[in-house]
Structure formats: structure tokens, C-alpha cells
């Protein structure tokens, strides 16, 4: 101890800092040389760099966090790829390698042809563990495969084609529309005709509707959120996602993100999930075994509880299905109404098809929904402009390459070191003007030929090339609930436009793209609906 004290008498704090700084600088130089050697071995030929002014890419990290809080993620993603050939660039943020891409060939490699080279990775799991745990969205390998096998039976064609769950909540939804908002209890009396032309936020009602459907279909007991004005779970779930997205954008600086509201929200979310878990665990293994997948009351939670009694496993999977089952469908339908509210011509075409296929009073069957091409076109066009998960990330699980992004013109393979984060954006890719044919079914002067413009008619004579339209991702990790979501959206649109003939929008300009985990209109969607005249 005396030796240390003597040394400190001769060494100042300034000297210690200089020594430590020199060691850090030498380590960074060594790491840089080592990385360059590994990159050359992979055949690196140079690439477009993400522009950064401050050391360690601190300005890029700051801009990403700020853009997340102001709902400008799309604009910043495009800006960072400005002039990058094949929409692909690379950089380093606090010594971590990162690649940003909106190139279909690179995304195809990440999700399919080089699937084994890329995964969620340890860093992603660490950043998202408190929220998503070991669920399907945060794991690789056997954990991911096990989760997918558990989910698969719930989304069989037999289960999806039973439309009763969608219909059972629609009358409450229609009452809430007429009321101009959420109902104050199931027994509230509502004058349905008085709702004509009454402005309301349809996005809020859609999120409540899909929550009720998801909890009913997947967990066996709905939340009745359409008749419960105060919904602590929904508020908490939204706040957790908001903060989680900032954590993800902050990268190495994530420990500086305030976590109080995140932890408080997570507590509410976990308590909500425990209500369902307790209900499932009350059934003995014998009682669960007596149930079959063909039983109407058999749910995803029964399947889980028969597989494991581990509360953490149950909780993690419930979180995953709630995130996928509620948010993606409600957000997409919200954008449908944002666009239809300013395009009455598409509403007329939609209703014309509905009239011809099912009429104004019969509830549609699964086969009806599959036959209605224009309904599908409206949904496809919405998912083209507003893919449910607009930004995603994978991690290189080993030293590898991507097909494009290397070399002076970006046409050569891009070397990617192990642990590099690959940020890819379907939102950016699906809006790229260069991926659309110069000759279109529309006049070149028509704004409807613009890929940034909502136009379901484009799908009549046009189909995107493979991997240029992937709103549900692709490859082995393609969304397992894709058909459930498409069926629910088609059913809801059909039933709404059987009843209502006109939509008036009270929104101004382009929607604010609130992209946390799932993209949604940042200011809601205020519209008014008019019921069709009798006999129409």
C-alpha cells in the first residue's frame, strides 16, 4: 500500500489520463489493423462509408436517437444512404461495425440464401431481453426453432379459416364507431344513426379491436378493451416499445437511456400476461392432454402449457404473440383508412367488389376473402408503402460477405466481419423509385405512377419482382402469422364497407411515420364514416 501511495506522489491525474488515452489509442489502432487484415482476406475492395463528422460515429448515433423520438427514422435512413450505390453503406459506431442496406439482393442473402451466416445475435438478445426474453423474435438456433414449432399449429389453415373470432367483436366495434370512441361498458346504449359523420380516431379503435381479437383467439379470454376506456396494458405496452426502440438506436450508449418508464410499463405488461398464465396453469397436464387442437376452446396458451410449466417461457411467448397479433394488423388497417379517406375513388371500387362477391348483408367466408382481388390489392398497396416492421436488424454470426456494396461502384461483394450489425429497411426498399419500371400501366405524367403514391390499381397489371416486396420478411423466418393477419384485415375491411359507403378524412398531408417496432400513423387517423342508405 505504501508503494502505491509513493507512486501517486510522483504521478499526476493528468499523467494517468494521458497514459490511459495512449493505451486506448494503441488498442484502437491495433484493432483497426486487425480488422483490415480480416477484411482483405474476405476480398474487401472498399465500400461507401456512412458519413460521420464526430469521432466514433457519435453524431450518427445522436441523429438516430433524435430521429426515433421525432418519428423521422425513414428520412434519416435515406439520408445516411444518400448516394450509396445499391443503397448499401458501412461504418463504425463506437468500434462496432454496422452495415445499412435497402438492397433486395443483400436482404435476400440475409434472410434466405445465406441464412446460416446471419441471425439475431447475442448483442440483439442482450438489448431486447427484458422485453422479448427468449421468444421467437429475439433468439436463434434451437430456441428460435422451438418457438416457431410451438406457434405453427395455432396458425393452421383450419384455425385461420374459422372467422367467428373476428365477427364476435365487430358489433362492439361498430357501436364504438357510432359512439365516436371507446364505449364506457358493454351495456352502454348507442344511437347508431347518430354516428354518421361524427369524427373519431379509428386507429385507436382498431388497436383495441385487434387486442380483443388477439387475446380471444390466442389466449382464450379477450380483454374487452373496446368497452374499457382506461386500458393500462395498452398504454404500458406502447411505452415499453417506445423506450425499447430508443435503446436499440442508442447502440453502445444504451446504458444512458432513462429506464424508469420502461420498467414501470414492463411491470404492468408482465402482470397482464400473468393473468393468462395463471389461468392456463390451473389446468393439470391431464386436463390439457384431454383437449385437442380441434376443440373450439383450444388456444395457443393451452399448447404452450402442455409443453412447459415454466412461467418465463410462457411469458416470453405470450409477449411475442401479443406484439404480432395486435400491433401489426391494427397499424396496417390504420394506414388503409388514412389513404382511403383521401381517395374516395378507391372506396367505390372496393365496395363494388364487395357487393358483387358477398352483397351487403351476408358475412364473408374464407373463400370469399381469397376471391376478392381488389380488397387484397388495397392491403398489398398499404403494406408496400407502410410495411408493418419497417426497420430490422441481423448480426453476422461469422466473417462473411453480402452480394453487393463493395468496390467503387458497389457492384462487388461487401466483406462483413463477425458481429457486424446489418440494419435493413423494407420501408426504404419498397419505396425506391429505381425498382419500379419506367414504363407503367399509367401515363408517365400521372402521379399514380409514382411509387411514393398510394394506388391499389397498380396491382392490377403489375407484380413486384422477388425480394422487392417483403412486408412479412422472407426465408425461414418469414412471418408465421402472415395468413392470419391478411385474413383479419380482409374480413374487417369487407364488413366495414358492407356497412359504410363513405370515408371522410380529417388528416392533413402525409402521415407521420411513427416507427418504433411496428410502424403506425403518429397522429392517429381521424375520419368520419357514413352508413350506406338502406338497400345499398
Coordinates of C-alpha atoms in Angstrom, one line a residue:
X1 CA 0.0 0.0 0.0
X2 CA 2.9 2.3 0.8
X3 CA 4.4 1.7 -2.6
X4 CA 1.2 2.8 -4.3
X5 CA 0.9 5.9 -2.2
X6 CA 4.6 6.8 -3.0
X7 CA 3.9 6.3 -6.8
X8 CA 0.9 8.5 -6.6
X9 CA 3.0 11.3 -5.1
X10 CA 5.0 11.4 -8.4
X11 CA 2.2 10.8 -10.9
X12 CA -0.5 13.4 -11.5
X13 CA -4.1 12.7 -12.6
X14 CA -3.2 14.3 -15.9
X15 CA -0.4 11.9 -16.5
X16 CA -2.6 8.9 -15.7
X17 CA -5.2 10.2 -18.2
X18 CA -2.5 10.6 -20.9
X19 CA -1.3 7.1 -20.3
X20 CA -4.8 5.6 -20.4
X21 CA -5.6 7.6 -23.5
X22 CA -2.4 6.4 -25.2
X23 CA -3.3 2.8 -24.3
X24 CA -6.8 3.2 -25.7
X25 CA -5.4 4.8 -28.9
X26 CA -2.9 2.0 -29.4
X27 CA -5.6 -0.6 -28.8
X28 CA -7.9 1.0 -31.4
X29 CA -5.0 1.2 -34.0
X30 CA -4.3 -2.4 -33.4
X31 CA -8.0 -3.4 -33.7
X32 CA -8.3 -1.3 -36.9
X33 CA -5.2 -3.0 -38.5
X34 CA -6.5 -6.4 -37.4
X35 CA -10.0 -5.7 -38.9
X36 CA -8.5 -4.5 -42.1
X37 CA -6.4 -7.7 -42.4
X38 CA -9.6 -9.8 -41.9
X39 CA -11.5 -7.7 -44.4
X40 CA -8.8 -8.2 -47.1
X41 CA -8.9 -11.9 -46.5
X42 CA -12.6 -11.8 -47.3
X43 CA -11.8 -9.9 -50.5
X44 CA -12.9 -6.4 -49.5
X45 CA -12.4 -3.8 -52.2
X46 CA -13.6 -0.7 -50.4
X47 CA -17.1 0.5 -50.0
X48 CA -19.3 3.5 -49.4
X49 CA -19.0 4.8 -45.9
X50 CA -21.7 6.1 -43.7
X51 CA -20.8 9.8 -43.4
X52 CA -19.8 10.8 -39.9
X53 CA -18.3 14.1 -38.6
X54 CA -17.6 13.2 -34.9
X55 CA -15.2 10.5 -33.8
X56 CA -16.6 7.0 -33.2
X57 CA -19.8 8.0 -35.2
X58 CA -21.2 9.8 -32.2
X59 CA -23.1 12.2 -34.5
X60 CA -24.8 9.2 -36.3
X61 CA -25.9 7.7 -33.0
X62 CA -27.2 11.0 -31.8
X63 CA -29.1 11.6 -35.1
X64 CA -30.6 8.1 -34.9
X65 CA -31.9 8.6 -31.4
X66 CA -33.3 12.1 -32.2
X67 CA -35.0 10.8 -35.4
X68 CA -36.6 8.0 -33.3
X69 CA -38.0 10.5 -30.8
X70 CA -39.3 12.8 -33.6
X71 CA -40.6 9.9 -35.9
X72 CA -38.1 10.7 -38.6
X73 CA -36.4 7.3 -38.9
X74 CA -37.3 6.9 -42.6
X75 CA -35.8 10.3 -43.6
X76 CA -32.6 9.6 -41.6
X77 CA -32.2 6.1 -43.0
X78 CA -32.5 7.5 -46.6
X79 CA -30.1 10.4 -45.7
X80 CA -27.4 8.0 -44.4
X81 CA -27.6 6.0 -47.6
X82 CA -27.5 9.2 -49.7
X83 CA -25.6 8.5 -53.0
X84 CA -24.6 5.0 -51.7
X85 CA -24.6 2.6 -54.7
X86 CA -27.2 -0.2 -54.3
X87 CA -28.5 1.6 -51.2
X88 CA -25.7 0.0 -49.1
X89 CA -23.1 1.6 -46.8
X90 CA -21.0 0.7 -43.9
X91 CA -19.5 2.4 -40.9
X92 CA -18.3 2.1 -37.3
X93 CA -20.2 3.3 -34.3
X94 CA -18.1 3.2 -31.1
X95 CA -15.9 0.5 -32.6
X96 CA -18.9 -1.7 -33.6
X97 CA -19.2 -2.4 -37.3
X98 CA -22.6 -1.6 -38.9
X99 CA -23.9 -2.0 -42.4
X100 CA -27.1 -0.3 -43.6
X101 CA -28.9 -1.6 -46.7
X102 CA -32.1 -1.4 -48.6
X103 CA -30.9 -3.6 -51.4
X104 CA -33.1 -6.6 -52.3
X105 CA -30.1 -8.9 -53.1
X106 CA -28.5 -8.2 -49.8
X107 CA -31.8 -8.6 -47.9
X108 CA -32.3 -11.9 -49.8
X109 CA -28.9 -13.1 -48.7
X110 CA -29.5 -12.1 -45.0
X111 CA -32.9 -13.7 -44.8
X112 CA -32.6 -16.7 -47.1
X113 CA -29.6 -17.7 -49.3
X114 CA -27.1 -17.1 -46.5
X115 CA -29.5 -17.7 -43.6
X116 CA -26.9 -19.5 -41.6
X117 CA -24.4 -16.6 -41.7
X118 CA -26.8 -14.1 -40.1
X119 CA -29.1 -14.1 -37.0
X120 CA -30.4 -12.0 -34.2
X121 CA -27.1 -12.5 -32.4
X122 CA -26.0 -12.1 -28.8
X123 CA -26.0 -8.3 -28.8
X124 CA -29.6 -8.1 -30.0
X125 CA -30.7 -10.7 -27.5
X126 CA -29.0 -8.7 -24.7
X127 CA -30.6 -5.4 -25.8
X128 CA -34.1 -6.8 -26.1
X129 CA -34.0 -9.5 -23.4
X130 CA -36.0 -7.6 -20.8
X131 CA -38.9 -7.1 -23.2
X132 CA -38.9 -10.1 -25.5
X133 CA -37.0 -12.6 -23.4
X134 CA -36.3 -15.8 -25.3
X135 CA -39.3 -15.5 -27.7
X136 CA -39.3 -16.1 -31.4
X137 CA -38.3 -12.5 -32.2
X138 CA -35.1 -12.4 -30.1
X139 CA -33.4 -15.8 -30.5
X140 CA -31.6 -18.0 -33.0
X141 CA -30.9 -21.7 -33.3
X142 CA -32.9 -24.3 -31.3
X143 CA -34.6 -21.6 -29.2
X144 CA -36.0 -19.9 -32.3
X145 CA -36.9 -23.2 -33.9
X146 CA -38.6 -24.4 -30.8
X147 CA -40.7 -21.2 -30.5
X148 CA -41.7 -21.5 -34.2
X149 CA -42.8 -25.1 -33.8
X150 CA -45.0 -24.1 -30.8
X151 CA -46.6 -21.3 -32.8
X152 CA -47.2 -23.2 -36.0
X153 CA -50.3 -25.2 -35.1
X154 CA -52.2 -22.0 -34.0
X155 CA -51.9 -20.6 -37.5
X156 CA -53.0 -23.6 -39.4
X157 CA -55.5 -23.1 -42.3
X158 CA -58.2 -24.8 -40.3
X159 CA -57.8 -22.3 -37.4
X160 CA -57.4 -19.2 -39.6
X161 CA -60.4 -20.0 -41.7
X162 CA -62.7 -20.0 -38.7
X163 CA -63.8 -16.4 -38.8
X164 CA -66.1 -16.4 -35.8
X165 CA -63.4 -14.7 -33.6
X166 CA -63.3 -11.7 -36.0
X167 CA -67.0 -11.4 -36.2
X168 CA -67.7 -11.7 -32.5
X169 CA -66.0 -8.4 -31.7
X170 CA -67.3 -6.4 -34.7
X171 CA -70.7 -5.4 -33.4
X172 CA -68.9 -3.8 -30.4
X173 CA -66.5 -2.1 -32.8
X174 CA -69.4 -0.7 -34.8
X175 CA -71.0 0.6 -31.6
X176 CA -67.8 2.3 -30.7
X177 CA -67.7 3.9 -34.2
X178 CA -71.2 5.3 -33.7
X179 CA -70.2 6.5 -30.2
X180 CA -67.2 8.3 -31.6
X181 CA -64.8 6.4 -29.4
X182 CA -64.4 3.6 -26.9
X183 CA -67.5 2.5 -25.0
X184 CA -68.0 3.0 -21.3
X185 CA -69.0 -0.6 -20.5
X186 CA -70.7 -3.3 -22.6
X187 CA -74.2 -2.1 -21.7
X188 CA -73.8 1.5 -23.0
X189 CA -76.7 2.4 -25.2
X190 CA -75.6 4.0 -28.5
X191 CA -77.7 5.7 -31.2
X192 CA -76.1 4.0 -34.3
X193 CA -77.5 6.5 -36.8
X194 CA -76.2 9.5 -34.8
X195 CA -72.7 8.3 -35.6
X196 CA -72.9 9.2 -39.2
X197 CA -70.4 11.9 -40.0
X198 CA -69.0 12.0 -36.4
X199 CA -65.2 12.5 -36.4
X200 CA -63.3 9.9 -34.4
X201 CA -59.8 8.3 -34.2
X202 CA -60.3 5.0 -36.0
X203 CA -56.7 4.0 -35.3
X204 CA -57.4 3.8 -31.5
X205 CA -60.4 1.7 -32.1
X206 CA -58.5 -0.7 -34.4
X207 CA -55.8 -1.2 -31.9
X208 CA -58.4 -2.0 -29.3
X209 CA -60.3 -4.3 -31.6
X210 CA -57.1 -6.3 -32.6
X211 CA -56.1 -6.6 -29.0
X212 CA -59.5 -8.1 -28.2
X213 CA -59.3 -10.5 -31.1
X214 CA -55.7 -11.5 -30.3
X215 CA -56.3 -12.2 -26.7
X216 CA -59.5 -14.1 -27.5
X217 CA -58.0 -16.1 -30.4
X218 CA -54.6 -16.8 -28.9
X219 CA -55.2 -16.7 -25.2
X220 CA -58.8 -17.8 -24.8
X221 CA -60.1 -14.7 -23.0
X222 CA -60.4 -11.2 -24.5
X223 CA -59.5 -8.0 -22.8
X224 CA -62.8 -6.2 -23.7
X225 CA -60.7 -3.1 -24.4
X226 CA -63.4 -1.7 -26.7
X227 CA -65.7 -1.3 -23.7
X228 CA -63.0 -0.3 -21.2
X229 CA -61.9 3.4 -21.6
X230 CA -58.8 3.1 -19.4
X231 CA -56.5 0.3 -20.7
X232 CA -53.3 0.3 -18.6
X233 CA -51.9 -2.7 -20.5
X234 CA -52.1 -0.9 -23.9
X235 CA -50.5 2.3 -22.5
X236 CA -47.7 0.3 -20.9
X237 CA -47.1 -1.8 -23.9
X238 CA -46.8 1.3 -26.1
X239 CA -44.4 2.9 -23.7
X240 CA -42.2 -0.2 -23.4
X241 CA -41.9 -0.3 -27.2
X242 CA -41.1 3.4 -27.4
X243 CA -38.2 3.2 -25.0
X244 CA -37.0 -0.2 -26.4
X245 CA -36.7 1.4 -29.8
X246 CA -34.5 4.2 -28.4
X247 CA -32.4 1.6 -26.6
X248 CA -31.9 -0.2 -29.9
X249 CA -30.9 3.0 -31.7
X250 CA -28.6 4.1 -29.0
X251 CA -26.4 1.0 -29.5
X252 CA -23.3 1.2 -27.3
X253 CA -24.8 4.3 -25.5
X254 CA -27.9 2.4 -24.5
X255 CA -26.9 2.4 -20.8
X256 CA -27.5 6.2 -20.8
X257 CA -31.2 5.8 -21.8
X258 CA -33.6 6.6 -18.9
X259 CA -35.4 3.4 -18.0
X260 CA -37.9 4.4 -15.3
X261 CA -41.0 4.4 -17.6
X262 CA -39.7 1.3 -19.4
X263 CA -39.5 -0.7 -16.1
X264 CA -42.8 0.6 -14.8
X265 CA -44.5 -0.3 -18.1
X266 CA -42.9 -3.7 -18.2
X267 CA -44.3 -4.4 -14.7
X268 CA -47.8 -3.7 -15.9
X269 CA -47.3 -5.8 -19.1
X270 CA -45.9 -8.7 -17.0
X271 CA -48.8 -8.6 -14.6
X272 CA -51.2 -8.6 -17.5
X273 CA -49.6 -11.7 -19.0
X274 CA -49.6 -13.4 -15.6
X275 CA -53.4 -13.3 -15.6
X276 CA -53.5 -15.6 -18.6
X277 CA -50.6 -17.7 -17.5
X278 CA -52.2 -18.4 -14.1
X279 CA -55.4 -19.4 -15.9
X280 CA -53.6 -21.9 -18.1
X281 CA -51.5 -23.4 -15.3
X282 CA -54.7 -24.1 -13.3
X283 CA -55.3 -26.9 -15.8
X284 CA -53.5 -30.1 -14.9
X285 CA -51.3 -31.9 -17.5
X286 CA -54.1 -34.5 -17.7
X287 CA -56.8 -31.8 -18.4
X288 CA -54.6 -30.2 -21.1
X289 CA -54.0 -33.6 -22.7
X290 CA -57.7 -34.2 -22.9
X291 CA -58.1 -31.1 -25.1
X292 CA -57.4 -31.4 -28.8
X293 CA -56.4 -28.9 -31.4
X294 CA -59.8 -29.3 -33.0
X295 CA -61.6 -28.1 -29.9
X296 CA -63.1 -24.6 -30.3
X297 CA -61.7 -23.5 -27.0
X298 CA -58.2 -24.8 -27.6
X299 CA -55.7 -22.0 -27.8
X300 CA -52.1 -21.2 -28.2
X301 CA -51.7 -20.9 -24.4
X302 CA -53.1 -24.4 -24.0
X303 CA -50.5 -25.7 -26.4
X304 CA -47.8 -23.8 -24.5
X305 CA -48.9 -25.0 -21.1
X306 CA -49.0 -28.6 -22.3
X307 CA -45.4 -28.2 -23.4
X308 CA -43.9 -26.5 -20.4
X309 CA -44.9 -25.2 -16.9
X310 CA -42.0 -22.7 -17.0
X311 CA -43.5 -19.3 -16.3
X312 CA -40.7 -17.4 -18.1
X313 CA -41.2 -19.5 -21.3
X314 CA -44.9 -18.9 -21.1
X315 CA -44.5 -15.1 -20.5
X316 CA -42.0 -14.7 -23.4
X317 CA -44.2 -16.4 -25.9
X318 CA -47.3 -14.5 -24.8
X319 CA -45.5 -11.2 -25.3
X320 CA -44.4 -12.2 -28.8
X321 CA -47.9 -13.2 -30.0
X322 CA -49.5 -10.1 -28.5
X323 CA -46.9 -7.9 -30.2
X324 CA -47.5 -9.6 -33.6
X325 CA -51.2 -10.2 -33.2
X326 CA -52.2 -6.7 -32.0
X327 CA -49.9 -4.1 -33.4
X328 CA -49.1 -5.2 -37.0
X329 CA -52.7 -5.7 -38.1
X330 CA -54.1 -2.6 -36.4
X331 CA -51.3 -0.4 -37.7
X332 CA -51.8 -1.6 -41.3
X333 CA -55.6 -1.1 -41.1
X334 CA -55.0 2.4 -39.7
X335 CA -52.9 3.3 -42.8
X336 CA -55.6 1.8 -45.0
X337 CA -58.1 4.3 -43.6
X338 CA -55.6 7.2 -43.8
X339 CA -55.3 6.6 -47.5
X340 CA -58.9 5.7 -48.3
X341 CA -60.0 8.8 -46.5
X342 CA -58.3 10.9 -49.2
X343 CA -59.1 8.6 -52.1
X344 CA -62.9 8.1 -52.4
X345 CA -62.4 6.5 -55.9
X346 CA -60.8 3.5 -54.3
X347 CA -63.6 3.2 -51.7
X348 CA -66.1 3.0 -54.6
X349 CA -64.1 0.2 -56.3
X350 CA -63.7 -1.6 -53.0
X351 CA -67.5 -1.5 -52.4
X352 CA -68.3 -2.6 -55.9
X353 CA -66.3 -5.8 -55.5
X354 CA -67.8 -6.5 -52.0
X355 CA -71.3 -6.0 -53.5
X356 CA -70.5 -8.5 -56.3
X357 CA -68.9 -11.1 -54.1
X358 CA -71.0 -11.2 -50.9
X359 CA -73.6 -8.4 -51.1
X360 CA -74.4 -6.0 -48.3
X361 CA -75.7 -8.4 -45.6
X362 CA -74.0 -11.8 -45.8
X363 CA -70.9 -12.3 -43.7
X364 CA -68.0 -13.3 -45.9
X365 CA -66.4 -16.8 -45.9
X366 CA -62.7 -17.6 -46.0
X367 CA -63.2 -18.5 -49.7
X368 CA -64.9 -15.1 -50.3
X369 CA -62.0 -13.2 -48.9
X370 CA -59.5 -15.1 -51.0
X371 CA -61.6 -14.3 -54.1
X372 CA -61.8 -10.6 -53.6
X373 CA -58.8 -9.3 -55.6
X374 CA -59.4 -5.6 -55.1
X375 CA -59.6 -6.0 -51.3
X376 CA -56.3 -7.8 -51.5
X377 CA -54.8 -5.0 -53.7
X378 CA -55.8 -2.4 -51.1
X379 CA -54.0 -4.4 -48.4
X380 CA -51.0 -5.1 -50.6
X381 CA -50.6 -1.5 -51.6
X382 CA -50.8 -0.4 -47.9
X383 CA -48.1 -2.9 -46.9
X384 CA -46.0 -1.8 -49.8
X385 CA -46.0 1.8 -48.6
X386 CA -46.1 1.0 -44.9
X387 CA -44.6 -2.4 -44.2
X388 CA -45.5 -3.4 -40.6
X389 CA -41.9 -3.8 -39.4
X390 CA -40.1 -1.0 -41.4
X391 CA -36.7 -1.5 -40.0
X392 CA -35.0 -4.7 -38.9
X393 CA -31.6 -5.9 -37.9
X394 CA -29.5 -9.0 -38.2
X395 CA -26.0 -9.8 -36.9
X396 CA -23.2 -11.6 -38.8
X397 CA -22.6 -14.8 -37.0
X398 CA -19.2 -15.3 -38.7
X399 CA -16.9 -13.5 -41.1
X400 CA -18.8 -13.5 -44.4
X401 CA -19.9 -11.3 -47.4
X402 CA -23.0 -9.6 -48.8
X403 CA -23.6 -9.8 -52.5
X404 CA -23.4 -6.1 -53.2
X405 CA -22.0 -2.9 -51.7
X406 CA -18.3 -3.4 -52.2
X407 CA -16.0 -1.7 -54.7
X408 CA -16.1 1.8 -56.1
X409 CA -19.5 1.3 -57.8
X410 CA -20.9 -1.0 -55.1
X411 CA -21.3 -3.9 -57.5
X412 CA -18.8 -6.2 -55.8
X413 CA -19.4 -8.4 -52.7
X414 CA -19.1 -6.5 -49.4
X415 CA -17.0 -8.1 -46.7
X416 CA -18.7 -8.4 -43.3
X417 CA -16.9 -9.3 -40.1
X418 CA -18.4 -11.4 -37.4
X419 CA -20.7 -9.4 -35.0
X420 CA -21.3 -6.7 -37.6
X421 CA -24.9 -5.4 -37.2
X422 CA -26.8 -5.3 -40.5
X423 CA -29.7 -2.8 -40.4
X424 CA -32.1 -3.3 -43.3
X425 CA -35.2 -1.4 -44.2
X426 CA -38.1 -2.8 -46.2
X427 CA -39.8 0.6 -45.9
X428 CA -36.9 2.2 -47.8
X429 CA -36.5 -0.6 -50.3
X430 CA -40.2 -0.8 -51.2
X431 CA -40.3 3.0 -51.9
X432 CA -37.2 3.0 -54.2
X433 CA -38.1 4.7 -57.5
X434 CA -35.4 2.8 -59.4
X435 CA -37.0 -0.6 -58.5
X436 CA -40.2 0.3 -60.4
X437 CA -40.5 0.1 -64.2
X438 CA -40.1 3.3 -66.2
X439 CA -43.0 2.2 -68.3
X440 CA -46.0 1.7 -66.1
X441 CA -49.7 0.9 -66.8
X442 CA -50.3 4.7 -66.1
X443 CA -49.3 7.7 -68.0
X444 CA -45.8 8.8 -67.2
X445 CA -47.1 12.2 -66.1
X446 CA -49.7 10.6 -63.8
X447 CA -48.9 10.9 -60.1
X448 CA -50.3 7.4 -59.7
X449 CA -47.2 6.1 -61.4
X450 CA -45.1 7.4 -58.5
X451 CA -44.1 4.6 -56.1
X452 CA -44.5 7.0 -53.2
X453 CA -48.2 7.4 -54.0
X454 CA -50.9 5.1 -52.7
X455 CA -52.6 3.4 -55.6
X456 CA -54.2 -0.1 -55.3
X457 CA -54.8 -0.1 -59.1
X458 CA -51.1 -0.6 -59.8
X459 CA -51.5 -4.2 -58.6
X460 CA -54.0 -5.0 -61.5
X461 CA -51.2 -5.2 -64.1
X462 CA -48.0 -5.1 -62.0
X463 CA -46.3 -7.5 -59.7
X464 CA -43.1 -6.7 -57.8
X465 CA -40.0 -8.7 -58.6
X466 CA -38.9 -11.3 -56.0
X467 CA -37.5 -9.8 -52.8
X468 CA -38.5 -6.3 -53.8
X469 CA -41.8 -6.6 -51.8
X470 CA -41.4 -8.4 -48.4
X471 CA -43.7 -6.8 -45.8
X472 CA -43.7 -10.1 -43.9
X473 CA -39.9 -10.7 -44.3
X474 CA -38.9 -13.9 -46.1
X475 CA -36.9 -17.0 -45.9
X476 CA -37.1 -19.4 -42.9
X477 CA -38.1 -16.6 -40.6
X478 CA -41.0 -15.3 -42.7
X479 CA -43.8 -14.2 -40.5
X480 CA -45.7 -17.3 -39.3
X481 CA -48.9 -15.3 -38.7
X482 CA -49.0 -13.8 -42.2
X483 CA -52.2 -15.5 -43.3
X484 CA -53.9 -14.8 -40.0
X485 CA -53.1 -11.1 -40.4
X486 CA -54.2 -10.9 -44.1
X487 CA -57.4 -12.7 -43.3
X488 CA -58.3 -10.5 -40.4
X489 CA -57.6 -7.3 -42.4
X490 CA -59.6 -8.5 -45.4
X491 CA -62.5 -9.5 -43.1
X492 CA -62.6 -6.2 -41.2
X493 CA -62.4 -4.1 -44.4
X494 CA -65.2 -6.2 -46.0
X495 CA -67.5 -5.9 -43.0
X496 CA -66.9 -2.2 -42.6
X497 CA -67.6 -1.3 -46.2
X498 CA -70.6 -3.5 -46.3
X499 CA -72.0 -1.1 -43.7
X500 CA -70.4 2.2 -44.6
X501 CA -70.3 3.8 -48.0
X502 CA -68.1 6.9 -47.4
X503 CA -65.0 7.9 -45.5
X504 CA -64.0 11.5 -44.9
X505 CA -60.5 12.2 -43.7
X506 CA -59.7 15.0 -41.2
X507 CA -55.9 14.4 -41.6
X508 CA -53.7 16.9 -43.3
X509 CA -50.7 15.9 -45.5
X510 CA -48.7 12.8 -45.4
X511 CA -48.9 10.6 -42.3
X512 CA -46.3 10.9 -39.5
X513 CA -44.4 7.6 -39.6
X514 CA -44.2 6.6 -36.0
X515 CA -41.7 3.7 -36.4
X516 CA -40.9 2.1 -33.1
X517 CA -41.1 -1.6 -33.6
X518 CA -44.2 -1.6 -35.7
X519 CA -44.9 1.5 -37.9
X520 CA -48.2 3.4 -37.3
X521 CA -49.6 6.8 -38.0
X522 CA -48.0 9.0 -35.4
X523 CA -51.0 11.4 -35.0
X524 CA -53.7 8.7 -35.2
X525 CA -56.3 8.6 -38.0
X526 CA -59.3 10.9 -37.6
X527 CA -62.1 10.1 -40.0
X528 CA -65.9 10.2 -40.3
X529 CA -67.9 7.4 -41.7
X530 CA -71.4 7.4 -43.3
X531 CA -73.6 4.3 -43.3
X532 CA -74.9 3.2 -46.7
X533 CA -78.5 4.0 -47.5
X534 CA -81.0 1.2 -46.9
X535 CA -80.8 -1.4 -49.7
X536 CA -77.3 -0.4 -50.7

